[in-house]
mmCIF file of N, CA and C in Angstrom:
data_model
loop_
_atom_site.group_PDB
_atom_site.id
_atom_site.type_symbol
_atom_site.label_atom_id
_atom_site.label_comp_id
_atom_site.label_asym_id
_atom_site.label_seq_id
_atom_site.Cartn_x
_atom_site.Cartn_y
_atom_site.Cartn_z
ATOM 1 N N UNK A 123 252.527 127.299 233.584
ATOM 2 C CA UNK A 123 252.191 126.148 233.058
ATOM 3 C C UNK A 123 252.053 125.908 232.007
ATOM 4 N N UNK A 124 251.264 127.009 231.769
ATOM 5 C CA UNK A 124 250.228 126.877 230.295
ATOM 6 C C UNK A 124 251.452 127.426 229.103
ATOM 7 N N UNK A 125 252.319 128.067 229.381
ATOM 8 C CA UNK A 125 252.903 128.516 228.283
ATOM 9 C C UNK A 125 254.166 126.806 228.089
ATOM 10 N N UNK A 126 254.585 126.000 229.596
ATOM 11 C CA UNK A 126 255.161 124.866 229.081
ATOM 12 C C UNK A 126 254.591 124.221 228.285
ATOM 13 N N UNK A 127 252.973 124.084 228.108
ATOM 14 C CA UNK A 127 252.356 123.172 227.233
ATOM 15 C C UNK A 127 252.243 123.632 226.055
ATOM 16 N N UNK A 128 252.215 124.861 225.543
ATOM 17 C CA UNK A 128 252.303 125.333 224.445
ATOM 18 C C UNK A 128 253.360 124.882 223.539
ATOM 19 N N UNK A 129 254.820 125.320 224.484
ATOM 20 C CA UNK A 129 255.987 125.022 224.116
ATOM 21 C C UNK A 129 256.635 123.568 223.686
ATOM 22 N N UNK A 130 255.868 122.795 224.624
ATOM 23 C CA UNK A 130 256.164 121.419 224.503
ATOM 24 C C UNK A 130 255.392 120.852 223.058
ATOM 25 N N UNK A 131 253.847 121.551 223.347
ATOM 26 C CA UNK A 131 253.171 121.061 221.813
ATOM 27 C C UNK A 131 253.954 121.711 220.580
ATOM 28 N N UNK A 132 254.254 122.797 220.389
ATOM 29 C CA UNK A 132 255.070 123.415 218.847
ATOM 30 C C UNK A 132 256.403 122.730 219.012
ATOM 31 N N UNK A 133 257.232 121.931 220.306
ATOM 32 C CA UNK A 133 258.766 121.312 219.641
ATOM 33 C C UNK A 133 258.363 120.146 219.424
ATOM 34 N N UNK A 134 257.395 119.248 220.013
ATOM 35 C CA UNK A 134 256.624 118.086 219.408
ATOM 36 C C UNK A 134 256.327 118.229 217.739
ATOM 37 N N UNK A 135 255.782 119.073 217.203
ATOM 38 C CA UNK A 135 255.343 119.384 215.790
ATOM 39 C C UNK A 135 256.237 119.651 215.144
ATOM 40 N N UNK A 136 257.310 120.387 215.361
ATOM 41 C CA UNK A 136 258.534 120.715 214.992
ATOM 42 C C UNK A 136 258.997 119.533 214.691
ATOM 43 N N UNK A 137 259.399 118.681 215.382
ATOM 44 C CA UNK A 137 260.574 117.687 215.636
ATOM 45 C C UNK A 137 259.498 117.033 214.386
ATOM 46 N N UNK A 138 258.384 116.276 214.342
ATOM 47 C CA UNK A 138 258.076 115.588 213.256
ATOM 48 C C UNK A 138 257.870 116.091 211.933
ATOM 49 N N UNK A 139 257.730 117.639 212.237
ATOM 50 C CA UNK A 139 258.300 118.022 210.803
ATOM 51 C C UNK A 139 259.344 118.135 210.087
ATOM 52 N N UNK A 140 260.360 118.281 210.835
ATOM 53 C CA UNK A 140 261.494 118.176 210.450
ATOM 54 C C UNK A 140 262.272 116.823 210.127
ATOM 55 N N UNK A 141 261.655 115.973 211.193
ATOM 56 C CA UNK A 141 261.572 114.034 210.723
ATOM 57 C C UNK A 141 261.242 114.018 209.302
ATOM 58 N N UNK A 142 260.082 114.468 209.051
ATOM 59 C CA UNK A 142 259.663 114.244 207.815
ATOM 60 C C UNK A 142 259.958 114.928 206.677
ATOM 61 N N UNK A 143 260.899 116.333 206.753
ATOM 62 C CA UNK A 143 261.240 117.430 206.036
ATOM 63 C C UNK A 143 262.589 116.760 205.350
ATOM 64 N N UNK A 144 263.718 116.036 206.724
ATOM 65 C CA UNK A 144 264.520 115.626 206.489
ATOM 66 C C UNK A 144 264.955 114.402 205.652
ATOM 67 N N UNK A 145 263.740 113.523 205.372
ATOM 68 C CA UNK A 145 263.544 112.400 204.496
ATOM 69 C C UNK A 145 262.827 112.713 203.328
ATOM 70 N N UNK A 146 262.554 114.074 203.115
ATOM 71 C CA UNK A 146 262.074 114.420 201.831
ATOM 72 C C UNK A 146 260.382 113.847 201.560
ATOM 73 N N UNK A 147 259.845 113.571 202.736
ATOM 74 C CA UNK A 147 258.419 113.294 202.934
ATOM 75 C C UNK A 147 257.361 114.178 202.741
ATOM 76 N N UNK A 148 256.225 113.899 202.376
ATOM 77 C CA UNK A 148 255.205 115.099 202.839
ATOM 78 C C UNK A 148 255.338 115.995 203.975
ATOM 79 N N UNK A 149 255.133 116.844 204.525
ATOM 80 C CA UNK A 149 254.960 117.278 205.987
ATOM 81 C C UNK A 149 254.035 116.423 206.933
ATOM 82 N N UNK A 150 252.817 116.401 206.158
ATOM 83 C CA UNK A 150 252.225 116.006 206.747
ATOM 84 C C UNK A 150 251.402 114.238 206.433
ATOM 85 N N UNK A 151 252.680 113.564 206.683
ATOM 86 C CA UNK A 151 252.777 112.094 205.822
ATOM 87 C C UNK A 151 251.736 111.269 206.791
ATOM 88 N N UNK A 152 252.007 111.283 208.084
ATOM 89 C CA UNK A 152 251.171 110.559 209.340
ATOM 90 C C UNK A 152 250.599 111.255 209.987
ATOM 91 N N UNK A 153 249.424 111.534 210.210
ATOM 92 C CA UNK A 153 249.252 112.629 211.089
ATOM 93 C C UNK A 153 248.932 111.974 212.569
ATOM 94 N N UNK A 154 248.682 110.498 212.915
ATOM 95 C CA UNK A 154 248.859 110.323 213.881
ATOM 96 C C UNK A 154 250.016 110.614 214.675
ATOM 97 N N UNK A 155 251.179 110.310 213.790
ATOM 98 C CA UNK A 155 252.685 110.748 214.137
ATOM 99 C C UNK A 155 252.667 112.114 215.135
ATOM 100 N N UNK A 156 252.007 113.106 214.581
ATOM 101 C CA UNK A 156 252.095 114.398 214.994
ATOM 102 C C UNK A 156 251.478 114.513 215.963
ATOM 103 N N UNK A 157 250.272 113.687 216.267
ATOM 104 C CA UNK A 157 249.444 113.964 217.577
ATOM 105 C C UNK A 157 250.152 113.060 218.480
ATOM 106 N N UNK A 158 251.091 112.000 218.364
ATOM 107 C CA UNK A 158 251.747 111.247 219.440
ATOM 108 C C UNK A 158 253.088 112.267 219.915
ATOM 109 N N UNK A 159 253.932 112.759 218.761
ATOM 110 C CA UNK A 159 254.803 113.556 219.164
ATOM 111 C C UNK A 159 254.383 115.228 220.102
ATOM 112 N N UNK A 160 253.251 115.549 219.642
ATOM 113 C CA UNK A 160 252.885 117.014 220.135
ATOM 114 C C UNK A 160 252.425 116.179 221.580
ATOM 115 N N UNK A 161 251.874 115.085 222.103
ATOM 116 C CA UNK A 161 251.675 114.470 223.174
ATOM 117 C C UNK A 161 252.813 114.585 223.949
ATOM 118 N N UNK A 162 253.922 113.839 223.602
ATOM 119 C CA UNK A 162 254.885 113.668 224.302
ATOM 120 C C UNK A 162 255.673 115.139 224.495
ATOM 121 N N UNK A 163 255.858 115.744 223.552
ATOM 122 C CA UNK A 163 256.152 117.178 224.098
ATOM 123 C C UNK A 163 255.586 117.685 225.190
ATOM 124 N N UNK A 164 254.302 117.579 225.418
ATOM 125 C CA UNK A 164 253.373 117.887 226.215
ATOM 126 C C UNK A 164 253.764 117.591 227.917
ATOM 127 N N UNK A 165 253.765 116.442 227.909
ATOM 128 C CA UNK A 165 254.137 115.412 228.817
ATOM 129 C C UNK A 165 255.823 116.138 229.400
ATOM 130 N N UNK A 166 256.176 115.988 228.632
ATOM 131 C CA UNK A 166 257.677 116.547 228.919
ATOM 132 C C UNK A 166 258.164 117.781 229.366
ATOM 133 N N UNK A 167 257.401 118.877 228.890
ATOM 134 C CA UNK A 167 257.669 120.054 229.078
ATOM 135 C C UNK A 167 256.868 120.459 230.346
ATOM 136 N N UNK A 168 255.735 119.688 230.697
ATOM 137 C CA UNK A 168 254.961 120.095 231.750
ATOM 138 C C UNK A 168 255.979 119.157 233.411
ATOM 139 N N UNK A 169 256.359 118.105 232.558
ATOM 140 C CA UNK A 169 257.079 117.362 233.945
ATOM 141 C C UNK A 169 258.665 118.210 233.808
ATOM 142 N N UNK A 170 259.008 118.788 232.991
ATOM 143 C CA UNK A 170 260.114 119.629 233.388
ATOM 144 C C UNK A 170 259.993 121.143 234.145
ATOM 145 N N UNK A 171 259.032 121.626 234.048
ATOM 146 C CA UNK A 171 258.211 122.659 234.821
ATOM 147 C C UNK A 171 258.159 122.231 236.103
ATOM 148 N N UNK A 172 257.268 121.594 236.284
ATOM 149 C CA UNK A 172 256.948 121.008 237.456
ATOM 150 C C UNK A 172 258.443 120.440 238.435
ATOM 151 N N UNK A 173 259.374 119.826 237.454
ATOM 152 C CA UNK A 173 260.558 119.519 238.446
ATOM 153 C C UNK A 173 261.348 120.664 238.652
ATOM 154 N N UNK A 174 261.479 121.692 237.728
ATOM 155 C CA UNK A 174 262.277 122.998 238.333
ATOM 156 C C UNK A 174 261.391 123.481 239.224
ATOM 157 N N UNK A 175 260.259 123.705 239.490
ATOM 158 C CA UNK A 175 259.517 124.485 240.663
ATOM 159 C C UNK A 175 259.718 123.576 241.917
ATOM 160 N N UNK A 176 259.719 122.331 242.078
ATOM 161 C CA UNK A 176 260.562 121.187 243.050
ATOM 162 C C UNK A 176 261.517 121.439 243.521
ATOM 163 N N UNK A 177 262.607 121.708 242.344
ATOM 164 C CA UNK A 177 264.041 122.005 242.742
ATOM 165 C C UNK A 177 264.022 123.425 243.407
ATOM 166 N N UNK A 178 263.423 124.622 242.829
ATOM 167 C CA UNK A 178 263.540 125.913 243.439
ATOM 168 C C UNK A 178 262.707 125.647 244.866
ATOM 169 N N UNK A 179 261.678 124.885 245.181
ATOM 170 C CA UNK A 179 261.135 125.060 246.479
ATOM 171 C C UNK A 179 262.274 124.433 247.117
ATOM 172 N N UNK A 180 262.978 123.280 247.075
ATOM 173 C CA UNK A 180 264.075 122.599 247.798
ATOM 174 C C UNK A 180 265.166 123.398 248.131
ATOM 175 N N UNK A 181 265.348 124.314 247.187
ATOM 176 C CA UNK A 181 266.848 125.014 247.220
ATOM 177 C C UNK A 181 266.274 126.271 248.446
ATOM 178 N N UNK A 182 265.441 126.748 248.442
ATOM 179 C CA UNK A 182 264.846 127.581 249.233
ATOM 180 C C UNK A 182 264.688 127.205 250.640
ATOM 181 N N UNK A 183 264.262 125.981 250.739
ATOM 182 C CA UNK A 183 263.974 125.166 252.022
ATOM 183 C C UNK A 183 265.312 124.775 252.786
ATOM 184 N N UNK A 184 266.554 124.615 251.799
ATOM 185 C CA UNK A 184 267.890 123.996 252.242
ATOM 186 C C UNK A 184 268.676 125.330 252.463
ATOM 187 N N UNK A 185 268.205 126.373 251.646
ATOM 188 C CA UNK A 185 268.958 127.987 251.894
ATOM 189 C C UNK A 185 268.335 128.173 253.767
ATOM 190 N N UNK A 186 267.245 128.126 254.011
ATOM 191 C CA UNK A 186 266.638 128.400 255.331
ATOM 192 C C UNK A 186 267.248 127.533 255.889
ATOM 193 N N UNK A 187 267.407 126.250 255.984
ATOM 194 C CA UNK A 187 267.683 125.519 257.089
ATOM 195 C C UNK A 187 268.994 125.892 257.321
ATOM 196 N N UNK A 188 270.124 125.929 256.290
ATOM 197 C CA UNK A 188 271.573 126.500 256.554
ATOM 198 C C UNK A 188 271.849 127.938 257.349
ATOM 199 N N UNK A 189 270.814 128.600 256.926
ATOM 200 C CA UNK A 189 271.039 129.827 257.464
ATOM 201 C C UNK A 189 270.511 129.821 259.001
ATOM 202 N N UNK A 190 269.953 128.778 259.117
ATOM 203 C CA UNK A 190 269.510 128.973 260.909
ATOM 204 C C UNK A 190 270.302 128.230 261.400
ATOM 205 N N UNK A 191 270.992 126.909 260.666
ATOM 206 C CA UNK A 191 271.932 126.070 261.336
ATOM 207 C C UNK A 191 273.368 127.312 261.807
ATOM 208 N N UNK A 192 273.842 128.081 260.541
ATOM 209 C CA UNK A 192 274.732 128.998 260.546
ATOM 210 C C UNK A 192 274.450 130.023 262.064
ATOM 211 N N UNK A 193 273.232 130.573 261.937
ATOM 212 C CA UNK A 193 273.153 131.572 263.066
ATOM 213 C C UNK A 193 273.082 130.819 264.471
ATOM 214 N N UNK A 194 272.685 129.681 264.470
ATOM 215 C CA UNK A 194 273.037 129.125 265.688
ATOM 216 C C UNK A 194 274.434 128.685 266.196
ATOM 217 N N UNK A 195 274.992 128.567 265.089
ATOM 218 C CA UNK A 195 276.644 128.213 265.230
ATOM 219 C C UNK A 195 277.285 128.976 265.826
ATOM 220 N N UNK A 196 277.226 130.609 264.869
ATOM 221 C CA UNK A 196 277.889 131.588 265.021
ATOM 222 C C UNK A 196 277.438 132.252 266.153
ATOM 223 N N UNK A 197 276.488 132.120 267.185
ATOM 224 C CA UNK A 197 275.838 132.952 267.893
ATOM 225 C C UNK A 197 277.035 133.345 268.792
ATOM 226 N N UNK A 198 277.015 134.276 269.353
ATOM 227 C CA UNK A 198 277.862 135.063 270.749
ATOM 228 C C UNK A 198 279.363 134.756 269.928
ATOM 229 N N UNK A 199 280.114 134.824 268.853
ATOM 230 C CA UNK A 199 281.162 134.804 268.502
ATOM 231 C C UNK A 199 281.177 135.929 267.847
ATOM 232 N N UNK A 200 282.415 137.017 268.399
ATOM 233 C CA UNK A 200 282.396 138.435 267.700
ATOM 234 C C UNK A 200 282.752 138.281 266.209
ATOM 235 N N UNK A 201 282.421 139.307 265.266
ATOM 236 C CA UNK A 201 282.630 139.396 263.944
ATOM 237 C C UNK A 201 284.148 139.342 263.633
ATOM 238 N N UNK A 202 285.102 139.518 264.418
ATOM 239 C CA UNK A 202 286.248 139.819 264.196
ATOM 240 C C UNK A 202 286.874 138.337 264.109
ATOM 241 N N UNK A 203 286.373 137.536 264.522
ATOM 242 C CA UNK A 203 287.147 136.015 264.682
ATOM 243 C C UNK A 203 286.766 135.416 263.270
ATOM 244 N N UNK A 204 285.549 136.093 262.782
ATOM 245 C CA UNK A 204 284.807 135.360 261.192
ATOM 246 C C UNK A 204 285.500 136.043 260.114
ATOM 247 N N UNK A 205 286.528 137.164 260.047
ATOM 248 C CA UNK A 205 286.650 137.860 259.222
ATOM 249 C C UNK A 205 288.265 136.996 258.602
ATOM 250 N N UNK A 206 288.661 136.827 257.667
ATOM 251 C CA UNK A 206 289.895 136.369 257.316
ATOM 252 C C UNK A 206 290.926 137.230 257.074
ATOM 253 N N UNK A 207 291.811 137.170 257.547
ATOM 254 C CA UNK A 207 293.168 138.121 257.616
ATOM 255 C C UNK A 207 293.769 137.651 256.261
#
């Protein structure tokens, strides 16, 4: 989670530097814009990291449920009938 915070802050700062640089303005023109974009980057990166963890947990849960359903569905059927010809 700490690395997501760092990379989000770095990405927000880089976006502001790029925005000022492409317009040929001083890079530190409005410092409050840097703070704003760093904050937005931190929030976005942490939300993305949390969302990824939630999705991974959901996938593991669904995989376990489907494995259990398949085990109960095919219980007692010989493997010969499950192999495609």
